[in-house]
Amino acid sequence: MVFRLHEGAPELVREVLLERGWEEFRGREQKAGDWNLYWRGSAFRKSDHANLLPWQRLNHHPKTVGITRKDCLARNLRRMKGTFGSALYDFSPTAFILPNDYTRFLAEYAKPQRARVGSPPCYWICKPVDLSRGRGIFIFEDIRELVYNSPIIVQRYISDPMLISGYKFDLRIYACVQSFHPLTIYMYQEGLVRFATEKYSLSTLGNIYAHLTNTSINKCGPFYSVDKERVGPGCKWTMSKFRHFLHNQGVNELPLWQKINNIVTLTLLTIAPMAPSSPNCVELLGFDILIDSKFKPWLLEVNYSPALTLDCPVDARVKKELIGDLIDLMDYRPIDGLRERVHQRQRNKRPCCLKARLQTRSAQAPCPTVSGVLSVPELTDCDYAETETPVEGEVSSETPELHLGSWKGTPATGADPSRLPDIHSRRRRLLELPRDGTRTRDQERTPPPRVGNFILTFPFNEATLKASRNQLDVKTAVQEVQKLMGQLGSLGASQSEMERRQRRRVEGSGNETIFETFFWGPKELLLLNERFLME
Ligand code: ADP
């Protein structure tokens, strides 16, 4: 397998892939298009998506900016609030996009002032819309302090965060959109807890080391290396350590994880219908969640290309496995020999272009996808043969480097043909699709409930599975999340009771459907849809 890293892509990705036996794409020395995974820190060009070959994967979907840019996220969440009600979409602090929303902000700002003396002060946080890592952020109480010279969002500041030994923290939750069509979301069991490195106080609003939890800021703070009460040195915990902490505090953490789970789903539902179909792409997103003193989780922002640098041992523990599991989630098994096989057969055969053939065929019959994987329509030996010699003028002018016809000579990787994995019959069957677009049972398969530490969180029951098929039915999906939350509210069972029920079921009849094994949250195999089973 061959990976291609764009300049500035994380070193960790290279390290993990090399350890797994992948080879790195060698630019000019290697045939264009002769790679399986292309990883970029920034977005791909339209043509990169349009010219993907069946064995290739990209690490970004197009158009996720709708949730990864602060102003777009605020706008989209506001729209969803308008459609589905603010009770459901109440997980993000009220935000205003300035300068456009200035009058609206003014009205909101004036409310607590009008509510007269005695009402608690209201704080606001100002963030440049297109910056990250805490750059340009400040907190204010008095509007006269609000000075800006670029587009910003002003958001209600959650001034009563949950603290650990007086330190503020937030959670970095990793989620992967394996596909938008059908919508398929996985959440990662492990994650990071990111601490501020000075004690929280509302009397020091200007102290970024007390109010912002960004690692990029806190690692430069004077107390970063100091062994801080309970938090320890540095500014990070693993999510497991945090869960352990909650457990020791006697907290029933299930509702918290379930709420975070819903936040991720509801946020992704804001852009899912508009996201273009982009088979063979995955998107790893970082959701920043702040928990307040009442144990309510708030969405602060969604990070495109969440940081994969290793600043400390905690990073290494979490992120290395994360990338490994992400590669597994991309599931190269059905196509792992295809690239090399095409290469192998490119000698001596009739000139043609595989991509052109695939495009012609998909024009004849839609090329359905299996969980976001670009399928190979009826690839036969003849098709492989047809990739072998280029026809003058057939090369796509948009991205000639992806044109198989331009390949010449021997494969640059895995050059020993005896090493080439064969596409054996079972795999072939999975790749083959009937021309009329109907799917075999294999192709209709539901996504695996768990891949490493990635847990499938959407679809999460039969109704959402159905809603995610064909045209995404957002209304039904939202209603199912709403039901889940309602049931969660009325859920009286304690964690130990749920664990007991789970054990009973695991030992039980084995009649459970795939959904009965879903749970994202604590490492123990508890169930996301526990309440369905309790009915
Ligand atoms: P950036 O992209 O620059 O990291 P964030 O929105 O993540 O911007 O904000 C940076 C940090 O500021 C967060 O990690 C959090 O500690 C703090 N923060 C952001 N928004 C709020 C808020 N509404 N209430 C409380 N703290 C916040």
CSV table of N, CA and C and ligand atoms in Angstrom, one decimal, residues 70 93-94 125 127-128 131-137 139 153 155-159 161 168-170 172 194 196 200 211-214 216-217 288 290 298-303, ligand 1:
chain,number,residue,atom,x,y,z
A,70,LYS,N,-16.0,28.9,12.4
A,70,LYS,CA,-16.8,29.3,13.5
A,70,LYS,C,-18.1,30.0,13.1
A,93,PRO,N,-23.3,27.7,22.9
A,93,PRO,CA,-23.6,29.0,23.5
A,93,PRO,C,-24.1,30.0,22.4
A,94,THR,N,-25.0,30.8,22.7
A,94,THR,CA,-25.6,31.8,21.8
A,94,THR,C,-24.4,32.6,21.2
A,125,ILE,N,-17.3,36.0,24.9
A,125,ILE,CA,-15.9,35.7,24.3
A,125,ILE,C,-15.9,36.0,22.9
A,127,LYS,N,-14.1,35.7,19.2
A,127,LYS,CA,-13.1,34.9,18.4
A,127,LYS,C,-13.1,35.2,17.0
A,128,PRO,N,-11.9,35.5,16.4
A,128,PRO,CA,-11.8,35.7,14.9
A,128,PRO,C,-12.4,34.4,14.2
A,131,LEU,N,-9.6,31.9,12.6
A,131,LEU,CA,-8.3,31.6,13.3
A,131,LEU,C,-8.6,30.4,14.2
A,132,SER,N,-7.5,29.7,14.6
A,132,SER,CA,-7.6,28.6,15.5
A,132,SER,C,-6.5,28.7,16.6
A,133,ARG,N,-6.4,27.7,17.4
A,133,ARG,CA,-5.4,27.6,18.5
A,133,ARG,C,-5.4,28.8,19.5
A,134,GLY,N,-6.6,29.4,19.7
A,134,GLY,CA,-6.8,30.4,20.7
A,134,GLY,C,-6.3,31.8,20.2
A,135,ARG,N,-5.9,31.9,18.9
A,135,ARG,CA,-5.3,33.2,18.5
A,135,ARG,C,-6.4,34.2,18.4
A,136,GLY,N,-6.1,35.4,18.9
A,136,GLY,CA,-7.0,36.5,18.8
A,136,GLY,C,-8.2,36.5,19.7
A,137,ILE,N,-8.3,35.5,20.6
A,137,ILE,CA,-9.5,35.4,21.5
A,137,ILE,C,-9.3,36.3,22.7
A,139,ILE,N,-11.9,37.7,26.3
A,139,ILE,CA,-13.2,37.6,27.0
A,139,ILE,C,-13.5,39.0,27.6
A,153,ILE,N,-16.8,36.1,15.8
A,153,ILE,CA,-18.0,35.7,16.4
A,153,ILE,C,-17.9,36.1,17.9
A,155,GLN,N,-19.5,35.1,21.4
A,155,GLN,CA,-20.3,34.0,22.0
A,155,GLN,C,-20.5,34.2,23.5
A,156,ARG,N,-21.6,33.7,24.0
A,156,ARG,CA,-21.8,33.8,25.4
A,156,ARG,C,-20.7,32.9,26.1
A,157,TYR,N,-20.1,33.5,27.0
A,157,TYR,CA,-19.0,32.8,27.7
A,157,TYR,C,-19.6,31.9,28.8
A,158,ILE,N,-19.2,30.7,28.8
A,158,ILE,CA,-19.7,29.7,29.8
A,158,ILE,C,-18.8,30.0,31.0
A,159,SER,N,-19.4,30.8,31.9
A,159,SER,CA,-18.6,31.4,33.0
A,159,SER,C,-18.5,30.5,34.3
A,161,PRO,N,-17.7,26.9,34.4
A,161,PRO,CA,-17.3,25.6,33.9
A,161,PRO,C,-17.0,24.6,35.0
A,168,LYS,N,-9.8,24.9,34.8
A,168,LYS,CA,-10.8,24.7,33.7
A,168,LYS,C,-10.2,23.7,32.7
A,169,PHE,N,-11.1,23.0,32.1
A,169,PHE,CA,-10.7,22.0,31.1
A,169,PHE,C,-11.8,21.9,30.0
A,170,ASP,N,-11.4,21.4,28.9
A,170,ASP,CA,-12.4,21.0,27.9
A,170,ASP,C,-12.0,19.6,27.3
A,172,ARG,N,-11.5,17.0,24.1
A,172,ARG,CA,-11.3,16.9,22.6
A,172,ARG,C,-11.9,15.5,22.2
A,194,ARG,N,-8.1,18.7,28.0
A,194,ARG,CA,-7.1,19.7,27.9
A,194,ARG,C,-7.3,20.8,28.9
A,196,ALA,N,-6.5,24.2,31.4
A,196,ALA,CA,-5.8,25.5,31.5
A,196,ALA,C,-4.8,25.3,32.6
A,200,TYR,N,-8.8,29.0,37.7
A,200,TYR,CA,-9.9,29.8,37.1
A,200,TYR,C,-10.4,30.8,38.0
A,211,HIS,N,-8.2,30.9,31.3
A,211,HIS,CA,-9.5,30.8,30.7
A,211,HIS,C,-9.5,30.1,29.4
A,212,LEU,N,-8.4,29.9,28.7
A,212,LEU,CA,-8.3,29.1,27.5
A,212,LEU,C,-7.6,27.8,27.7
A,213,THR,N,-8.2,26.8,27.1
A,213,THR,CA,-7.6,25.4,27.4
A,213,THR,C,-6.8,24.9,26.2
A,214,ASN,N,-6.5,25.8,25.2
A,214,ASN,CA,-5.7,25.3,24.1
A,214,ASN,C,-4.3,24.9,24.5
A,216,SER,N,-1.7,24.8,22.6
A,216,SER,CA,-0.7,25.7,22.0
A,216,SER,C,-0.5,26.9,22.9
A,217,ILE,N,-1.5,27.3,23.7
A,217,ILE,CA,-1.3,28.5,24.6
A,217,ILE,C,-0.6,28.0,25.9
A,288,ASP,N,-14.7,20.1,20.2
A,288,ASP,CA,-14.3,20.7,21.5
A,288,ASP,C,-15.6,20.9,22.4
A,290,LEU,N,-17.1,21.7,26.3
A,290,LEU,CA,-16.9,22.2,27.6
A,290,LEU,C,-18.0,21.7,28.5
A,298,TRP,N,-21.3,21.5,26.4
A,298,TRP,CA,-21.5,22.6,25.4
A,298,TRP,C,-20.5,22.4,24.3
A,299,LEU,N,-21.0,22.6,23.1
A,299,LEU,CA,-20.1,22.5,21.9
A,299,LEU,C,-19.4,23.9,21.7
A,300,LEU,N,-18.1,23.9,21.7
A,300,LEU,CA,-17.4,25.2,21.5
A,300,LEU,C,-17.1,25.3,20.0
A,301,GLU,N,-16.5,24.3,19.5
A,301,GLU,CA,-16.2,24.4,18.0
A,301,GLU,C,-15.9,23.0,17.5
A,302,VAL,N,-15.8,22.9,16.1
A,302,VAL,CA,-15.5,21.7,15.5
A,302,VAL,C,-14.2,21.9,14.7
A,303,ASN,N,-13.2,21.1,14.9
A,303,ASN,CA,-11.9,21.3,14.3
A,303,ASN,C,-11.7,20.4,13.1
B,1,ADP,P1,-9.8,28.1,18.8
B,1,ADP,O1,-10.2,27.6,17.4
B,1,ADP,O2,-9.0,29.3,18.6
B,1,ADP,O3,-9.2,27.1,19.6
B,1,ADP,P2,-12.1,27.8,20.5
B,1,ADP,O4,-13.5,28.2,20.1
B,1,ADP,O5,-11.8,26.4,20.6
B,1,ADP,O6,-11.2,28.5,19.5
B,1,ADP,O7,-11.8,28.5,21.8
B,1,ADP,C1,-10.5,28.4,22.5
B,1,ADP,C2,-10.7,28.1,23.9
B,1,ADP,O8,-11.5,29.1,24.5
B,1,ADP,C3,-11.5,26.8,24.2
B,1,ADP,O9,-10.7,25.7,24.2
B,1,ADP,C4,-12.1,27.1,25.6
B,1,ADP,O10,-11.2,26.9,26.6
B,1,ADP,C5,-12.3,28.6,25.5
B,1,ADP,N1,-13.7,28.9,25.1
B,1,ADP,C6,-14.1,29.1,23.8
B,1,ADP,N2,-15.4,29.4,23.8
B,1,ADP,C7,-15.9,29.4,25.0
B,1,ADP,C8,-17.1,29.7,25.6
B,1,ADP,N3,-18.2,30.0,24.9
B,1,ADP,N4,-17.2,29.6,27.0
B,1,ADP,C9,-16.1,29.3,27.7
B,1,ADP,N5,-14.9,29.0,27.2
B,1,ADP,C10,-14.8,29.1,25.9
